[in-house]
mmCIF file of C-alpha atoms and ligand atoms in Angstrom:
data_model
loop_
_atom_site.group_PDB
_atom_site.id
_atom_site.type_symbol
_atom_site.label_atom_id
_atom_site.label_comp_id
_atom_site.label_asym_id
_atom_site.label_seq_id
_atom_site.Cartn_x
_atom_site.Cartn_y
_atom_site.Cartn_z
ATOM 1 C CA MET U 1 23.839 67.466 25.240
ATOM 2 C CA MET U 2 26.455 64.788 24.871
ATOM 3 C CA ILE U 3 25.596 61.562 26.711
ATOM 4 C CA ARG U 4 28.250 58.869 26.806
ATOM 5 C CA GLU U 5 27.885 55.904 29.153
ATOM 6 C CA SER U 6 30.752 54.019 30.775
ATOM 7 C CA GLN U 7 31.323 50.270 30.767
ATOM 8 C CA ARG U 8 33.025 50.397 34.173
ATOM 9 C CA GLN U 9 31.312 48.781 37.153
ATOM 10 C CA MET U 10 31.389 50.405 40.586
ATOM 11 C CA ASP U 11 32.286 47.025 42.127
ATOM 12 C CA ASP U 12 35.542 46.975 40.140
ATOM 13 C CA ALA U 13 36.748 50.346 41.456
ATOM 14 C CA HIS U 14 39.768 50.113 43.770
ATOM 15 C CA PHE U 15 38.686 53.211 45.690
ATOM 16 C CA ARG U 16 35.200 54.390 46.644
ATOM 17 C CA GLN U 17 34.082 57.069 49.070
ATOM 18 C CA VAL U 18 30.774 58.777 49.783
ATOM 19 C CA VAL U 19 31.185 62.524 50.325
ATOM 20 C CA PRO U 20 28.360 63.888 52.507
ATOM 21 C CA ALA U 21 26.500 67.070 51.585
ATOM 22 C CA GLY U 22 28.614 70.081 52.510
ATOM 23 C CA ASP U 23 31.811 68.081 53.002
ATOM 24 C CA TYR U 24 35.032 68.117 50.972
ATOM 25 C CA PHE U 25 37.133 65.470 49.209
ATOM 26 C CA ILE U 26 40.854 65.702 48.467
ATOM 27 C CA HIS U 27 42.817 62.890 46.830
ATOM 28 C CA ARG U 28 45.686 62.066 44.490
ATOM 29 C CA ILE U 29 44.794 60.381 41.179
ATOM 30 C CA LYS U 30 47.596 58.708 39.237
ATOM 31 C CA ALA U 31 48.115 59.149 35.511
ATOM 32 C CA GLY U 32 46.007 56.579 33.646
ATOM 33 C CA GLU U 33 43.507 56.080 36.455
ATOM 34 C CA THR U 34 39.833 56.827 35.853
ATOM 35 C CA PHE U 35 37.885 58.890 38.334
ATOM 36 C CA ARG U 36 34.084 59.045 38.592
ATOM 37 C CA ILE U 37 31.841 61.475 40.461
ATOM 38 C CA LEU U 38 28.390 59.994 41.017
ATOM 39 C CA ASP U 39 25.398 62.213 41.808
ATOM 40 C CA LEU U 40 23.721 59.800 44.247
ATOM 41 C CA GLU U 41 20.378 61.545 44.756
ATOM 42 C CA GLY U 42 20.397 64.003 41.845
ATOM 43 C CA ASN U 43 20.530 67.753 41.382
ATOM 44 C CA GLN U 44 23.752 68.211 43.374
ATOM 45 C CA ALA U 45 26.723 70.465 42.493
ATOM 46 C CA ALA U 46 30.328 69.291 42.945
ATOM 47 C CA ASP U 47 32.674 72.305 42.909
ATOM 48 C CA THR U 48 35.995 70.879 41.767
ATOM 49 C CA LEU U 49 39.613 71.979 41.327
ATOM 50 C CA PHE U 50 42.433 69.958 39.727
ATOM 51 C CA PHE U 51 46.189 70.401 40.129
ATOM 52 C CA ASN U 52 49.387 68.821 38.883
ATOM 53 C CA ALA U 53 50.017 66.646 41.962
ATOM 54 C CA ASP U 54 53.759 67.328 41.895
ATOM 55 C CA ASP U 55 53.549 71.075 41.207
ATOM 56 C CA PRO U 56 50.278 72.732 42.298
ATOM 57 C CA ALA U 57 51.248 75.969 40.534
ATOM 58 C CA GLU U 58 50.059 74.072 37.461
ATOM 59 C CA ARG U 59 46.300 73.828 37.802
ATOM 60 C CA TYR U 60 42.999 73.609 35.944
ATOM 61 C CA SER U 61 42.367 76.620 33.704
ATOM 62 C CA PHE U 62 38.859 77.339 32.425
ATOM 63 C CA MET U 63 40.239 79.827 29.878
ATOM 64 C CA ASP U 64 42.596 77.320 28.262
ATOM 65 C CA THR U 65 39.971 74.558 28.397
ATOM 66 C CA THR U 66 37.099 76.490 26.831
ATOM 67 C CA ARG U 67 39.345 78.138 24.219
ATOM 68 C CA GLU U 68 40.863 74.825 23.099
ATOM 69 C CA GLN U 69 37.494 73.088 22.695
ATOM 70 C CA GLY U 70 35.576 76.151 21.437
ATOM 71 C CA ASN U 71 32.709 75.486 23.851
ATOM 72 C CA VAL U 72 31.884 76.996 27.252
ATOM 73 C CA TYR U 73 30.173 73.828 28.536
ATOM 74 C CA LEU U 74 32.066 70.702 29.566
ATOM 75 C CA SER U 75 30.975 67.194 28.543
ATOM 76 C CA ALA U 76 32.265 63.861 27.185
ATOM 77 C CA GLY U 77 35.309 64.509 25.036
ATOM 78 C CA THR U 78 36.356 67.656 26.898
ATOM 79 C CA VAL U 79 40.075 67.760 27.720
ATOM 80 C CA LEU U 80 40.668 69.708 30.921
ATOM 81 C CA MET U 81 43.667 71.932 30.256
ATOM 82 C CA SER U 82 46.132 73.419 32.713
ATOM 83 C CA ASN U 83 47.318 77.018 32.897
ATOM 84 C CA ARG U 84 50.487 75.765 31.159
ATOM 85 C CA GLY U 85 48.548 74.304 28.245
ATOM 86 C CA ASN U 86 48.916 70.652 29.278
ATOM 87 C CA PRO U 87 46.051 68.127 29.461
ATOM 88 C CA LEU U 88 45.195 67.297 33.098
ATOM 89 C CA LEU U 89 42.285 64.935 32.511
ATOM 90 C CA GLU U 90 39.774 64.023 29.814
ATOM 91 C CA ILE U 91 36.056 63.519 30.359
ATOM 92 C CA VAL U 92 35.582 59.982 29.017
ATOM 93 C CA ALA U 93 31.980 59.373 30.085
ATOM 94 C CA ASP U 94 29.104 61.611 31.102
ATOM 95 C CA THR U 95 25.445 60.738 31.685
ATOM 96 C CA CYS U 96 24.468 64.249 32.826
ATOM 97 C CA GLY U 97 25.382 65.905 29.520
ATOM 98 C CA ARG U 98 26.696 69.296 30.536
ATOM 99 C CA HIS U 99 28.793 70.840 33.307
ATOM 100 C CA ASP U 100 29.555 74.458 34.196
ATOM 101 C CA THR U 101 32.944 76.112 34.478
ATOM 102 C CA LEU U 102 31.879 79.778 34.313
ATOM 103 C CA GLY U 103 29.799 80.254 37.466
ATOM 104 C CA GLY U 104 32.566 80.006 40.062
ATOM 105 C CA ALA U 105 32.116 78.734 43.593
ATOM 106 C CA CYS U 106 30.032 80.022 46.464
ATOM 107 C CA ALA U 107 31.863 81.948 49.164
ATOM 108 C CA SER U 108 31.022 83.883 52.283
ATOM 109 C CA GLU U 109 31.548 87.087 50.309
ATOM 110 C CA SER U 110 29.330 86.183 47.345
ATOM 111 C CA ASN U 111 26.594 84.835 49.636
ATOM 112 C CA THR U 112 26.617 88.177 51.477
ATOM 113 C CA VAL U 113 26.567 90.296 48.298
ATOM 114 C CA ARG U 114 24.056 88.188 46.371
ATOM 115 C CA TYR U 115 21.636 87.232 49.126
ATOM 116 C CA ALA U 116 21.821 88.942 52.537
ATOM 117 C CA LEU U 117 24.218 90.098 55.213
ATOM 118 C CA ASP U 118 23.065 87.365 57.565
ATOM 119 C CA LYS U 119 24.183 84.692 55.015
ATOM 120 C CA ARG U 120 27.788 85.568 55.780
ATOM 121 C CA CYS U 121 28.316 82.662 58.181
ATOM 122 C CA MET U 122 26.606 80.005 56.041
ATOM 123 C CA HIS U 123 28.788 77.154 54.833
ATOM 124 C CA SER U 124 30.305 77.725 51.401
ATOM 125 C CA CYS U 125 32.458 75.885 48.869
ATOM 126 C CA ARG U 126 35.370 78.241 49.300
ATOM 127 C CA ASP U 127 35.372 77.649 53.069
ATOM 128 C CA SER U 128 35.254 73.867 52.501
ATOM 129 C CA TRP U 129 38.277 74.078 50.168
ATOM 130 C CA MET U 130 40.185 76.207 52.676
ATOM 131 C CA LEU U 131 39.408 73.701 55.432
ATOM 132 C CA ALA U 132 40.603 70.831 53.219
ATOM 133 C CA ILE U 133 43.954 72.409 52.314
ATOM 134 C CA ASN U 134 44.515 73.428 55.933
ATOM 135 C CA ARG U 135 43.878 69.902 57.251
ATOM 136 C CA HIS U 136 45.853 68.204 54.451
ATOM 137 C CA ASP U 137 49.080 70.119 53.989
ATOM 138 C CA GLU U 138 50.661 66.984 52.463
ATOM 139 C CA PHE U 139 49.109 68.066 49.140
ATOM 140 C CA GLY U 140 51.124 71.310 49.194
ATOM 141 C CA LEU U 141 48.155 73.563 48.391
ATOM 142 C CA ALA U 142 47.873 77.128 49.679
ATOM 143 C CA LYS U 143 45.246 79.882 49.499
ATOM 144 C CA GLN U 144 46.806 81.254 46.293
ATOM 145 C CA ASP U 145 46.060 77.946 44.548
ATOM 146 C CA ILE U 146 42.288 78.260 45.041
ATOM 147 C CA THR U 147 41.222 79.725 41.704
ATOM 148 C CA HIS U 148 38.568 79.014 39.087
ATOM 149 C CA ASN U 149 36.833 75.683 39.158
ATOM 150 C CA ILE U 150 34.412 73.263 37.527
ATOM 151 C CA ASN U 151 30.874 72.867 38.826
ATOM 152 C CA PHE U 152 30.065 69.280 37.918
ATOM 153 C CA PHE U 153 26.318 68.658 37.466
ATOM 154 C CA MET U 154 25.540 72.367 37.851
ATOM 155 C CA ASN U 155 23.318 74.099 35.304
ATOM 156 C CA VAL U 156 24.523 77.624 34.529
ATOM 157 C CA PRO U 157 23.198 78.509 31.077
ATOM 158 C CA VAL U 158 24.610 81.437 29.149
ATOM 159 C CA THR U 159 21.668 83.653 28.214
ATOM 160 C CA ALA U 160 21.036 85.186 24.765
ATOM 161 C CA ASP U 161 22.351 88.568 25.944
ATOM 162 C CA GLY U 162 25.542 87.039 27.324
ATOM 163 C CA GLY U 163 24.626 86.760 31.005
ATOM 164 C CA LEU U 164 24.738 83.777 33.344
ATOM 165 C CA THR U 165 21.901 82.337 35.419
ATOM 166 C CA PHE U 166 21.919 79.680 38.140
ATOM 167 C CA GLU U 167 19.113 77.359 37.104
ATOM 168 C CA ASP U 168 17.462 74.275 38.475
ATOM 169 C CA GLY U 169 19.693 71.265 37.857
ATOM 170 C CA ILE U 170 19.613 68.929 34.860
ATOM 171 C CA SER U 171 21.244 66.061 36.729
ATOM 172 C CA GLY U 172 19.358 63.191 38.340
ATOM 173 C CA ALA U 173 19.927 60.370 40.786
ATOM 174 C CA GLY U 174 22.632 58.003 39.526
ATOM 175 C CA LYS U 175 24.053 60.319 36.871
ATOM 176 C CA TYR U 176 27.817 60.510 36.712
ATOM 177 C CA VAL U 177 30.833 62.035 35.051
ATOM 178 C CA GLU U 178 34.030 60.058 34.502
ATOM 179 C CA LEU U 179 37.529 61.421 33.843
ATOM 180 C CA GLU U 180 40.808 59.804 32.848
ATOM 181 C CA ALA U 181 43.923 61.401 34.364
ATOM 182 C CA LYS U 182 46.601 62.426 31.857
ATOM 183 C CA MET U 183 49.132 63.178 34.614
ATOM 184 C CA ASP U 184 49.231 62.622 38.385
ATOM 185 C CA VAL U 185 46.623 65.070 39.660
ATOM 186 C CA THR U 186 45.287 66.268 42.978
ATOM 187 C CA VAL U 187 41.498 66.595 42.998
ATOM 188 C CA LEU U 188 39.799 68.912 45.482
ATOM 189 C CA ILE U 189 35.996 68.857 45.656
ATOM 190 C CA SER U 190 33.528 70.827 47.715
ATOM 191 C CA ASN U 191 30.196 69.022 47.700
ATOM 192 C CA CYS U 192 28.278 72.306 47.558
ATOM 193 C CA PRO U 193 26.337 73.294 50.715
ATOM 194 C CA GLN U 194 24.544 76.229 49.008
ATOM 195 C CA LEU U 195 20.982 76.940 50.213
ATOM 196 C CA ASN U 196 20.328 80.302 48.521
ATOM 197 C CA ASN U 197 20.000 79.287 44.853
ATOM 198 C CA PRO U 198 18.688 76.251 42.965
ATOM 199 C CA CYS U 199 22.121 74.860 41.994
ATOM 200 C CA ASN U 200 21.418 71.824 44.164
ATOM 201 C CA GLY U 201 17.656 72.124 44.444
ATOM 202 C CA TYR U 202 17.950 73.857 47.860
ATOM 203 C CA ASN U 203 18.709 70.409 49.223
ATOM 204 C CA PRO U 204 22.414 69.438 49.340
ATOM 205 C CA THR U 205 22.860 65.672 49.041
ATOM 206 C CA PRO U 206 25.834 63.239 49.061
ATOM 207 C CA ILE U 207 27.985 62.299 46.091
ATOM 208 C CA GLU U 208 30.194 59.234 45.670
ATOM 209 C CA VAL U 209 33.645 59.161 44.124
ATOM 210 C CA ALA U 210 35.258 56.056 42.633
ATOM 211 C CA ILE U 211 38.654 55.351 41.045
ATOM 212 C CA TRP U 212 39.643 52.542 38.665
ATOM 213 C CA SER U 213 43.225 51.465 38.042
ATOM 214 C CA ALA U 214 44.861 52.117 34.668
HETATM 215 ZN ZN1 LIG P 301 28.984 76.004 46.542
#
């Protein structure tokens, strides 16, 4: 676990927004700005995608990121790499200690396969992302751009035999992760509505996002 606190104060942020449980957030972050996701009540999962704001075909790549840092977990010091090998953002502070990028996002299909046929219509991260890009076409994102993601605050340990498990969270109320943008990026978050596994303690809760100027 790598804990690194930030000196930034929420009152100094030039942008703040609470994202309710199960809702989405889409926004442009300029190069040099610092972006924080705050887990307001604890044990929440924020399923997040990043894109080059001017060319969404360049996007966050978990393969490039984990290969470059030689670690499957994300924490302070992690540089989030694009599929073209460019730094998108760097995690500059983190009071949770570890974030997942292997587990993927919940979807109607995975809820049906993993849990039950009657979970098909439950809200899911993938549906929230699709709703966001449909309502906000000014960001230029399409279905093909929805690929692998980061699950901030989510606890998905790799087991000794190489498997993955969705475990009870390690985050708590007031914990946060903070990232500095290395280029103009679009951020797309689904504040996970999942009710079938303990990724958010079976109780989805709001998060808050904040941005500080360069
Ligand atoms: Zn989800």
